[in-house]
Amino acid sequence: MRDVTLVRGDGIGPEVVTATMQVLEAAGAKLHWIEFKAGLNAVSEGKAVLPPDLLESFEHTGVCFKGPVTTPVGAGFSSVNVALRRRFELFANLRPVYNLPNVRSRFDNVDLVIVRENTEGLYSGLEHEVVPGVVESLKIATEKASTRIAKFAFDYASRLGRRKINVIHKANILKLSDGLFLRCARDVARNYPGVQFADTIVDNACMQLVMNPQQFDVLLLENLYGDIVSDLCAGLVGGLGLVAGANLGERHAMFEAVHGSAPDIAGKGIANPTAVMIAGEMMLRHLEQREAADRLRGALLAVYADGQHLTGDVGGKAGTEEFTKAVLSRLR
Ligand code: ATP
């Protein structure tokens, strides 16, 4: 059994995470959940947005499985996601984006991986009012973090036999910050002759992605571009219900869906749990529980290939429960 720190999250979080926990168990995963609340759920119980016992647990287990957590809007609340990523130096955000069978989408044969720098850029949260009516928001880029994420991307590409890394930037305008990010990536690329290297300006990259996404393989982006382009890429293959991500540091890893808490559909039983299930599969691979990961993946693909129990967001008629039952039936 492997201890895993668990946060079901809020909005659709509890629905999709609970569904995934059932599926993980049926796939034969050896996990022992240690559960905590965070965000709105924690605040409504009079606790801190990010309770200290959750942090202690994650420090100890090294692995966190997390549903979407809403950070209350207003002064004094900093984002739970940003805080977790920063505190545990989860510097790499890895998001594979690929087509699933029977999902209506604009493109076939999309198979790309987003590598997003998770700790710097505009997410450093350094904003201040200079004088009334004028604010400044600081975009931070360091050689250390830019080189670290570039190395991560190239190591990942080499290990998984990926052919090309495309660094996405706006170095023509942001000459210092994006210039540094691009230069570090270029320097790292020299040590990986087996992986092709290209760079594309972010606005052009967005157009290229929506016209011909198959030309891309691994995308390397700083924090904000990574956030925006992730949602765009999810849209290429059928939406936010399908794309998961790993947040990886030297000693800690956190797995979650790319989507947020989707309050518009929370409690209706219609959320698609696929993204969180794929996050579960990624976690199993990280924990080297490969057999369970393969079983989970096989069951998910079989349900999509069958196409009879898909959720509304991908063109089906099933709710969360019916979809989950279909996955479970292929695991039992
Ligand atoms: P955040 O800012 O926290 O990332 P967001 O504003 O981007 O959140 P999401 O919560 O990610 O919004 O959801 C955007 C929309 O996508 C939702 O309104 C919902 O309709 C749809 N959506 C997101 N996740 C799912 C899902 N798992 N199943 C079905 N629809 C989803």
Tab-separated table of C-alpha atoms and ligand atoms in Angstrom:
chain	number	residue	atom	x	y	z
A	1	MET	CA	0.000	0.000	0.000
A	2	ARG	CA	1.194	3.490	-0.827
A	3	ASP	CA	0.058	6.469	1.255
A	4	VAL	CA	-1.467	9.197	-0.889
A	5	THR	CA	-2.623	12.616	0.316
A	6	LEU	CA	-6.124	13.188	-1.026
A	7	VAL	CA	-8.133	16.365	-1.632
A	8	ARG	CA	-11.502	15.786	-3.288
A	9	GLY	CA	-11.840	19.511	-3.955
A	10	ASP	CA	-15.052	21.394	-4.548
A	11	GLY	CA	-17.576	22.030	-7.324
A	12	ILE	CA	-17.522	18.869	-9.428
A	13	GLY	CA	-14.386	17.715	-7.563
A	14	PRO	CA	-16.011	15.296	-5.096
A	15	GLU	CA	-18.099	13.676	-7.888
A	16	VAL	CA	-15.228	13.051	-10.278
A	17	VAL	CA	-12.637	12.182	-7.619
A	18	THR	CA	-14.922	9.709	-5.839
A	19	ALA	CA	-15.671	8.032	-9.184
A	20	THR	CA	-11.942	7.801	-9.864
A	21	MET	CA	-11.181	6.303	-6.438
A	22	GLN	CA	-13.598	3.449	-7.209
A	23	VAL	CA	-11.986	2.865	-10.576
A	24	LEU	CA	-8.456	2.936	-9.132
A	25	GLU	CA	-9.405	0.327	-6.571
A	26	ALA	CA	-11.033	-1.917	-9.168
A	27	ALA	CA	-7.913	-1.613	-11.340
A	28	GLY	CA	-5.896	-3.112	-8.491
A	29	ALA	CA	-4.115	0.028	-7.316
A	30	LYS	CA	-2.493	-0.328	-3.906
A	31	LEU	CA	-3.285	3.043	-2.381
A	32	HIS	CA	-4.061	4.221	1.119
A	33	TRP	CA	-5.873	7.567	1.054
A	34	ILE	CA	-5.235	10.236	3.669
A	35	GLU	CA	-7.926	12.826	3.093
A	36	PHE	CA	-7.991	16.594	3.709
A	37	LYS	CA	-10.138	19.549	2.770
A	38	ALA	CA	-8.799	22.690	1.131
A	39	GLY	CA	-10.084	25.881	-0.481
A	40	LEU	CA	-13.748	26.805	-0.058
A	41	ASN	CA	-14.513	23.528	1.748
A	42	ALA	CA	-11.875	24.160	4.381
A	43	VAL	CA	-12.847	27.813	4.846
A	44	SER	CA	-16.521	26.897	5.361
A	45	GLU	CA	-15.385	24.672	8.255
A	46	GLY	CA	-13.408	27.516	9.796
A	47	LYS	CA	-10.038	26.134	8.652
A	48	ALA	CA	-7.260	27.757	6.653
A	49	VAL	CA	-7.580	27.721	2.845
A	50	LEU	CA	-4.587	25.407	2.823
A	51	PRO	CA	-4.666	23.621	6.199
A	52	PRO	CA	-1.273	22.871	7.811
A	53	ASP	CA	-2.138	19.171	8.353
A	54	LEU	CA	-2.610	18.762	4.585
A	55	LEU	CA	0.817	20.296	3.989
A	56	GLU	CA	2.387	18.025	6.593
A	57	SER	CA	0.798	14.967	5.044
A	58	PHE	CA	1.965	15.842	1.529
A	59	GLU	CA	5.451	16.573	2.880
A	60	HIS	CA	5.469	13.055	4.286
A	61	THR	CA	3.714	11.045	1.524
A	62	GLY	CA	5.307	12.854	-1.421
A	63	VAL	CA	2.203	12.189	-3.535
A	64	CYS	CA	-1.036	14.166	-3.665
A	65	PHE	CA	-4.173	13.350	-5.647
A	66	LYS	CA	-6.232	16.484	-5.945
A	67	GLY	CA	-9.629	17.453	-7.292
A	68	PRO	CA	-10.222	21.039	-8.411
A	69	VAL	CA	-10.106	23.482	-5.518
A	70	THR	CA	-11.772	26.875	-5.668
A	71	THR	CA	-9.847	29.666	-4.051
A	72	PRO	CA	-12.248	32.158	-2.448
A	73	VAL	CA	-12.174	35.493	-4.271
A	74	GLY	CA	-11.013	38.398	-2.154
A	75	ALA	CA	-8.189	39.876	-0.215
A	76	GLY	CA	-6.115	37.521	1.905
A	77	PHE	CA	-6.701	34.350	-0.119
A	78	SER	CA	-3.889	33.221	-2.357
A	79	SER	CA	-4.507	30.407	-4.800
A	80	VAL	CA	-4.375	26.926	-3.282
A	81	ASN	CA	-2.942	25.487	-6.483
A	82	VAL	CA	-0.247	28.126	-6.819
A	83	ALA	CA	0.653	27.797	-3.120
A	84	LEU	CA	0.983	23.994	-3.308
A	85	ARG	CA	3.103	24.176	-6.445
A	86	ARG	CA	5.373	26.777	-4.886
A	87	ARG	CA	5.667	25.239	-1.425
A	88	PHE	CA	6.681	21.809	-2.762
A	89	GLU	CA	8.603	23.179	-5.738
A	90	LEU	CA	6.416	21.298	-8.180
A	91	PHE	CA	8.225	23.038	-10.982
A	92	ALA	CA	7.078	20.950	-13.930
A	93	ASN	CA	3.502	20.684	-15.083
A	94	LEU	CA	3.121	17.862	-17.573
A	95	ARG	CA	-0.107	17.621	-19.566
A	96	PRO	CA	-0.511	15.006	-22.296
A	97	VAL	CA	-3.200	15.854	-24.851
A	98	TYR	CA	-4.457	13.181	-27.225
A	99	ASN	CA	-7.616	12.032	-29.000
A	100	LEU	CA	-9.901	9.415	-27.516
A	101	PRO	CA	-12.065	7.192	-29.730
A	102	ASN	CA	-15.628	8.366	-30.462
A	103	VAL	CA	-15.071	11.842	-29.090
A	104	ARG	CA	-16.229	14.515	-31.466
A	105	SER	CA	-13.335	16.881	-31.885
A	106	ARG	CA	-11.947	19.185	-34.513
A	107	PHE	CA	-8.879	17.069	-35.193
A	108	ASP	CA	-7.695	13.464	-35.284
A	109	ASN	CA	-4.198	12.250	-34.551
A	110	VAL	CA	-3.420	14.904	-31.980
A	111	ASP	CA	-0.752	13.605	-29.636
A	112	LEU	CA	1.128	16.357	-27.897
A	113	VAL	CA	2.521	17.030	-24.466
A	114	ILE	CA	2.549	20.368	-22.709
A	115	VAL	CA	5.438	21.072	-20.358
A	116	ARG	CA	4.590	24.183	-18.353
A	117	GLU	CA	6.947	25.969	-15.968
A	118	ASN	CA	5.013	26.069	-12.734
A	119	THR	CA	6.774	28.386	-10.312
A	120	GLU	CA	7.539	31.735	-11.936
A	121	GLY	CA	6.302	34.169	-14.571
A	122	LEU	CA	3.321	36.327	-13.676
A	123	TYR	CA	2.207	33.696	-11.136
A	124	SER	CA	4.807	34.967	-8.723
A	125	GLY	CA	1.943	37.179	-7.534
A	126	LEU	CA	4.111	40.277	-7.230
A	127	GLU	CA	1.574	42.998	-7.909
A	128	HIS	CA	1.309	46.443	-6.404
A	129	GLU	CA	-0.364	49.775	-6.905
A	130	VAL	CA	2.154	52.413	-7.915
A	131	VAL	CA	-0.274	55.313	-7.564
A	132	PRO	CA	-4.072	55.167	-7.620
A	133	GLY	CA	-5.124	53.942	-11.045
A	134	VAL	CA	-1.730	52.451	-11.911
A	135	VAL	CA	-0.657	48.930	-10.964
A	136	GLU	CA	2.378	46.842	-11.740
A	137	SER	CA	2.526	43.075	-12.069
A	138	LEU	CA	5.992	41.576	-12.165
A	139	LYS	CA	6.884	38.711	-14.457
A	140	ILE	CA	9.778	36.773	-12.948
A	141	ALA	CA	12.119	34.628	-15.011
A	142	THR	CA	15.291	33.105	-13.609
A	143	GLU	CA	18.032	31.206	-15.357
A	144	LYS	CA	17.789	28.500	-12.703
A	145	ALA	CA	14.065	27.763	-13.167
A	146	SER	CA	14.138	28.211	-16.957
A	147	THR	CA	17.065	25.791	-17.319
A	148	ARG	CA	15.488	23.319	-14.889
A	149	ILE	CA	12.215	23.130	-16.850
A	150	ALA	CA	14.040	22.913	-20.189
A	151	LYS	CA	16.138	20.002	-18.887
A	152	PHE	CA	12.987	18.332	-17.613
A	153	ALA	CA	11.344	18.678	-21.050
A	154	PHE	CA	14.353	17.302	-22.919
A	155	ASP	CA	14.841	14.424	-20.474
A	156	TYR	CA	11.151	13.585	-20.784
A	157	ALA	CA	11.293	13.737	-24.589
A	158	SER	CA	14.407	11.544	-24.733
A	159	ARG	CA	12.987	8.985	-22.303
A	160	LEU	CA	9.674	8.662	-24.121
A	161	GLY	CA	11.072	8.791	-27.642
A	162	ARG	CA	9.444	12.122	-28.464
A	163	ARG	CA	10.927	13.707	-31.582
A	164	LYS	CA	10.654	17.467	-31.163
A	165	ILE	CA	10.425	20.226	-28.563
A	166	ASN	CA	8.915	23.548	-29.467
A	167	VAL	CA	9.503	26.392	-27.033
A	168	ILE	CA	6.628	28.890	-27.105
A	169	HIS	CA	7.488	32.487	-26.178
A	170	LYS	CA	7.069	36.186	-26.877
A	171	ALA	CA	10.765	37.057	-26.838
A	172	ASN	CA	10.322	39.579	-29.648
A	173	ILE	CA	8.479	41.857	-27.177
A	174	LEU	CA	9.491	40.533	-23.744
A	175	LYS	CA	13.141	40.579	-24.659
A	176	LEU	CA	14.497	40.077	-21.178
A	177	SER	CA	12.076	37.621	-19.522
A	178	ASP	CA	10.986	35.482	-22.472
A	179	GLY	CA	14.401	36.102	-24.011
A	180	LEU	CA	15.984	34.392	-21.018
A	181	PHE	CA	13.502	31.491	-21.106
A	182	LEU	CA	14.243	30.939	-24.805
A	183	ARG	CA	18.011	31.236	-24.383
A	184	CYS	CA	18.050	28.687	-21.542
A	185	ALA	CA	15.990	26.248	-23.628
A	186	ARG	CA	18.336	26.728	-26.576
A	187	ASP	CA	21.392	26.100	-24.370
A	188	VAL	CA	19.883	22.919	-22.943
A	189	ALA	CA	18.861	21.725	-26.435
A	190	ARG	CA	22.550	21.546	-27.449
A	191	ASN	CA	23.017	18.613	-25.061
A	192	TYR	CA	20.193	16.611	-26.669
A	193	PRO	CA	21.105	16.169	-30.338
A	194	GLY	CA	18.524	13.386	-30.667
A	195	VAL	CA	15.599	15.738	-30.021
A	196	GLN	CA	14.743	18.437	-32.562
A	197	PHE	CA	14.386	21.965	-31.244
A	198	ALA	CA	12.205	24.759	-32.571
A	199	ASP	CA	10.733	27.958	-31.196
A	200	THR	CA	7.468	29.688	-32.039
A	201	ILE	CA	6.047	33.027	-30.939
A	202	VAL	CA	3.012	32.404	-28.742
A	203	ASP	CA	0.393	34.148	-30.900
A	204	ASN	CA	1.572	32.300	-33.999
A	205	ALA	CA	1.681	29.060	-31.971
A	206	CYS	CA	-2.007	29.506	-31.049
A	207	MET	CA	-2.950	29.929	-34.693
A	208	GLN	CA	-0.823	26.963	-35.754
A	209	LEU	CA	-2.370	24.844	-33.012
A	210	VAL	CA	-5.914	25.486	-34.144
A	211	MET	CA	-5.033	24.986	-37.826
A	212	ASN	CA	-2.581	22.088	-37.760
A	213	PRO	CA	-1.993	20.687	-34.270
A	214	GLN	CA	-0.430	17.479	-35.566
A	215	GLN	CA	2.776	19.374	-36.369
A	216	PHE	CA	3.468	19.714	-32.630
A	217	ASP	CA	4.970	17.143	-30.310
A	218	VAL	CA	6.242	18.555	-26.981
A	219	LEU	CA	5.469	22.206	-26.158
A	220	LEU	CA	7.649	23.975	-23.595
A	221	LEU	CA	6.077	27.105	-22.094
A	222	GLU	CA	6.450	29.531	-19.221
A	223	ASN	CA	3.678	29.637	-16.647
A	224	LEU	CA	0.947	31.889	-18.099
A	225	TYR	CA	1.285	30.750	-21.716
A	226	GLY	CA	1.226	27.169	-20.413
A	227	ASP	CA	-2.025	27.801	-18.563
A	228	ILE	CA	-3.764	29.368	-21.549
A	229	VAL	CA	-2.420	27.006	-24.205
A	230	SER	CA	-3.386	23.983	-22.050
A	231	ASP	CA	-7.065	24.904	-22.244
A	232	LEU	CA	-6.728	25.616	-25.954
A	233	CYS	CA	-5.166	22.186	-26.484
A	234	ALA	CA	-7.877	20.509	-24.405
A	235	GLY	CA	-10.350	22.096	-26.820
A	236	LEU	CA	-8.565	20.443	-29.746
A	237	VAL	CA	-9.394	16.945	-28.509
A	238	GLY	CA	-12.873	17.388	-27.057
A	239	GLY	CA	-12.644	19.632	-24.023
A	240	LEU	CA	-11.552	20.017	-20.444
A	241	GLY	CA	-13.185	16.789	-19.310
A	242	LEU	CA	-10.393	14.801	-20.968
A	243	VAL	CA	-7.043	16.292	-20.048
A	244	ALA	CA	-5.026	15.576	-16.918
A	245	GLY	CA	-1.799	16.877	-15.524
A	246	ALA	CA	1.069	15.959	-13.240
A	247	ASN	CA	2.821	18.605	-11.151
A	248	LEU	CA	6.276	17.280	-10.509
A	249	GLY	CA	9.126	18.363	-8.238
A	250	GLU	CA	12.314	16.676	-7.090
A	251	ARG	CA	10.608	14.837	-4.211
A	252	HIS	CA	6.889	15.540	-4.541
A	253	ALA	CA	4.247	14.938	-7.178
A	254	MET	CA	0.649	16.082	-7.428
A	255	PHE	CA	-1.872	14.725	-9.917
A	256	GLU	CA	-5.033	16.513	-11.032
A	257	ALA	CA	-7.303	17.348	-13.962
A	258	VAL	CA	-6.569	20.462	-16.006
A	259	HIS	CA	-10.145	21.663	-15.496
A	260	GLY	CA	-11.397	23.741	-12.587
A	261	SER	CA	-14.343	23.113	-10.279
A	262	ALA	CA	-16.939	23.884	-13.006
A	263	PRO	CA	-19.559	25.304	-10.591
A	264	ASP	CA	-22.093	25.567	-13.444
A	265	ILE	CA	-22.465	21.768	-13.560
A	266	ALA	CA	-21.581	20.849	-9.958
A	267	GLY	CA	-24.032	18.544	-8.163
A	268	LYS	CA	-25.881	17.649	-11.371
A	269	GLY	CA	-24.183	14.273	-11.820
A	270	ILE	CA	-23.116	15.095	-15.384
A	271	ALA	CA	-19.406	15.878	-15.018
A	272	ASN	CA	-16.982	13.815	-17.028
A	273	PRO	CA	-14.543	12.045	-14.680
A	274	THR	CA	-12.153	11.034	-17.487
A	275	ALA	CA	-9.570	13.768	-16.842
A	276	VAL	CA	-9.298	12.802	-13.175
A	277	MET	CA	-9.165	9.107	-14.108
A	278	ILE	CA	-6.260	9.828	-16.471
A	279	ALA	CA	-4.615	11.791	-13.628
A	280	GLY	CA	-5.045	8.603	-11.572
A	281	GLU	CA	-3.392	6.572	-14.307
A	282	MET	CA	-0.473	9.040	-14.393
A	283	MET	CA	-0.146	8.740	-10.619
A	284	LEU	CA	-0.031	4.939	-10.815
A	285	ARG	CA	2.766	5.129	-13.389
A	286	HIS	CA	4.643	7.555	-11.136
A	287	LEU	CA	4.242	5.074	-8.262
A	288	GLU	CA	5.411	2.264	-10.519
A	289	GLN	CA	2.090	0.421	-10.189
A	290	ARG	CA	2.232	-0.236	-13.893
A	291	GLU	CA	-0.110	-3.172	-14.101
A	292	ALA	CA	-2.970	-1.257	-12.452
A	293	ALA	CA	-2.206	1.764	-14.666
A	294	ASP	CA	-2.410	-0.389	-17.808
A	295	ARG	CA	-5.682	-1.948	-16.639
A	296	LEU	CA	-7.215	1.449	-15.960
A	297	ARG	CA	-6.098	2.775	-19.316
A	298	GLY	CA	-7.411	-0.321	-21.098
A	299	ALA	CA	-10.825	0.011	-19.418
A	300	LEU	CA	-11.102	3.719	-20.233
A	301	LEU	CA	-10.161	3.172	-23.867
A	302	ALA	CA	-12.634	0.285	-24.130
A	303	VAL	CA	-15.487	2.463	-22.826
A	304	TYR	CA	-14.600	5.179	-25.343
A	305	ALA	CA	-14.211	2.675	-28.177
A	306	ASP	CA	-17.646	1.252	-27.338
A	307	GLY	CA	-19.068	4.783	-27.256
A	308	GLN	CA	-22.357	3.804	-25.556
A	309	HIS	CA	-21.798	5.359	-22.130
A	310	LEU	CA	-20.068	8.653	-22.800
A	311	THR	CA	-20.889	11.874	-20.960
A	312	GLY	CA	-22.670	14.892	-22.411
A	313	ASP	CA	-19.566	17.092	-22.820
A	314	VAL	CA	-18.204	14.649	-25.421
A	315	GLY	CA	-21.493	14.082	-27.205
A	316	GLY	CA	-22.933	11.203	-25.166
A	317	LYS	CA	-25.997	10.907	-22.937
A	318	ALA	CA	-24.564	9.303	-19.803
A	319	GLY	CA	-23.987	10.970	-16.463
A	320	THR	CA	-20.958	10.559	-14.209
A	321	GLU	CA	-22.353	7.420	-12.570
A	322	GLU	CA	-23.268	5.569	-15.763
A	323	PHE	CA	-19.867	6.331	-17.293
A	324	THR	CA	-18.079	5.196	-14.124
A	325	LYS	CA	-20.107	1.971	-14.000
A	326	ALA	CA	-19.122	1.268	-17.596
A	327	VAL	CA	-15.429	1.657	-16.703
A	328	LEU	CA	-15.865	-0.474	-13.576
A	329	SER	CA	-17.614	-3.224	-15.554
A	330	ARG	CA	-14.477	-3.567	-17.657
A	331	LEU	CA	-12.292	-3.909	-14.610
A	332	ARG	CA	-14.267	-6.527	-12.676
B	1	ATP	P1	-10.381	27.526	-13.272
B	1	ATP	O1	-10.211	28.995	-13.414
B	1	ATP	O2	-10.513	27.042	-11.870
B	1	ATP	O3	-9.412	26.730	-14.103
B	1	ATP	P2	-12.379	27.672	-15.259
B	1	ATP	O4	-13.076	28.962	-15.092
B	1	ATP	O5	-11.334	27.530	-16.337
B	1	ATP	O6	-11.787	27.186	-13.870
B	1	ATP	P3	-13.556	25.141	-15.362
B	1	ATP	O7	-14.082	24.889	-14.022
B	1	ATP	O8	-12.278	24.508	-15.710
B	1	ATP	O9	-13.500	26.682	-15.552
B	1	ATP	O10	-14.628	24.744	-16.424
B	1	ATP	C1	-14.922	25.473	-17.605
B	1	ATP	C2	-16.161	24.849	-18.233
B	1	ATP	O11	-15.806	23.585	-18.817
B	1	ATP	C3	-17.197	24.534	-17.180
B	1	ATP	O12	-18.081	25.573	-17.105
B	1	ATP	C4	-17.841	23.250	-17.650
B	1	ATP	O13	-18.978	23.524	-18.408
B	1	ATP	C5	-16.771	22.598	-18.529
B	1	ATP	N1	-16.112	21.490	-17.799
B	1	ATP	C6	-14.992	21.557	-17.061
B	1	ATP	N2	-14.686	20.364	-16.560
B	1	ATP	C7	-15.628	19.500	-16.981
B	1	ATP	C8	-15.877	18.101	-16.785
B	1	ATP	N3	-15.053	17.333	-16.050
B	1	ATP	N4	-16.959	17.551	-17.370
B	1	ATP	C9	-17.783	18.294	-18.126
B	1	ATP	N5	-17.610	19.616	-18.350
B	1	ATP	C10	-16.550	20.224	-17.789
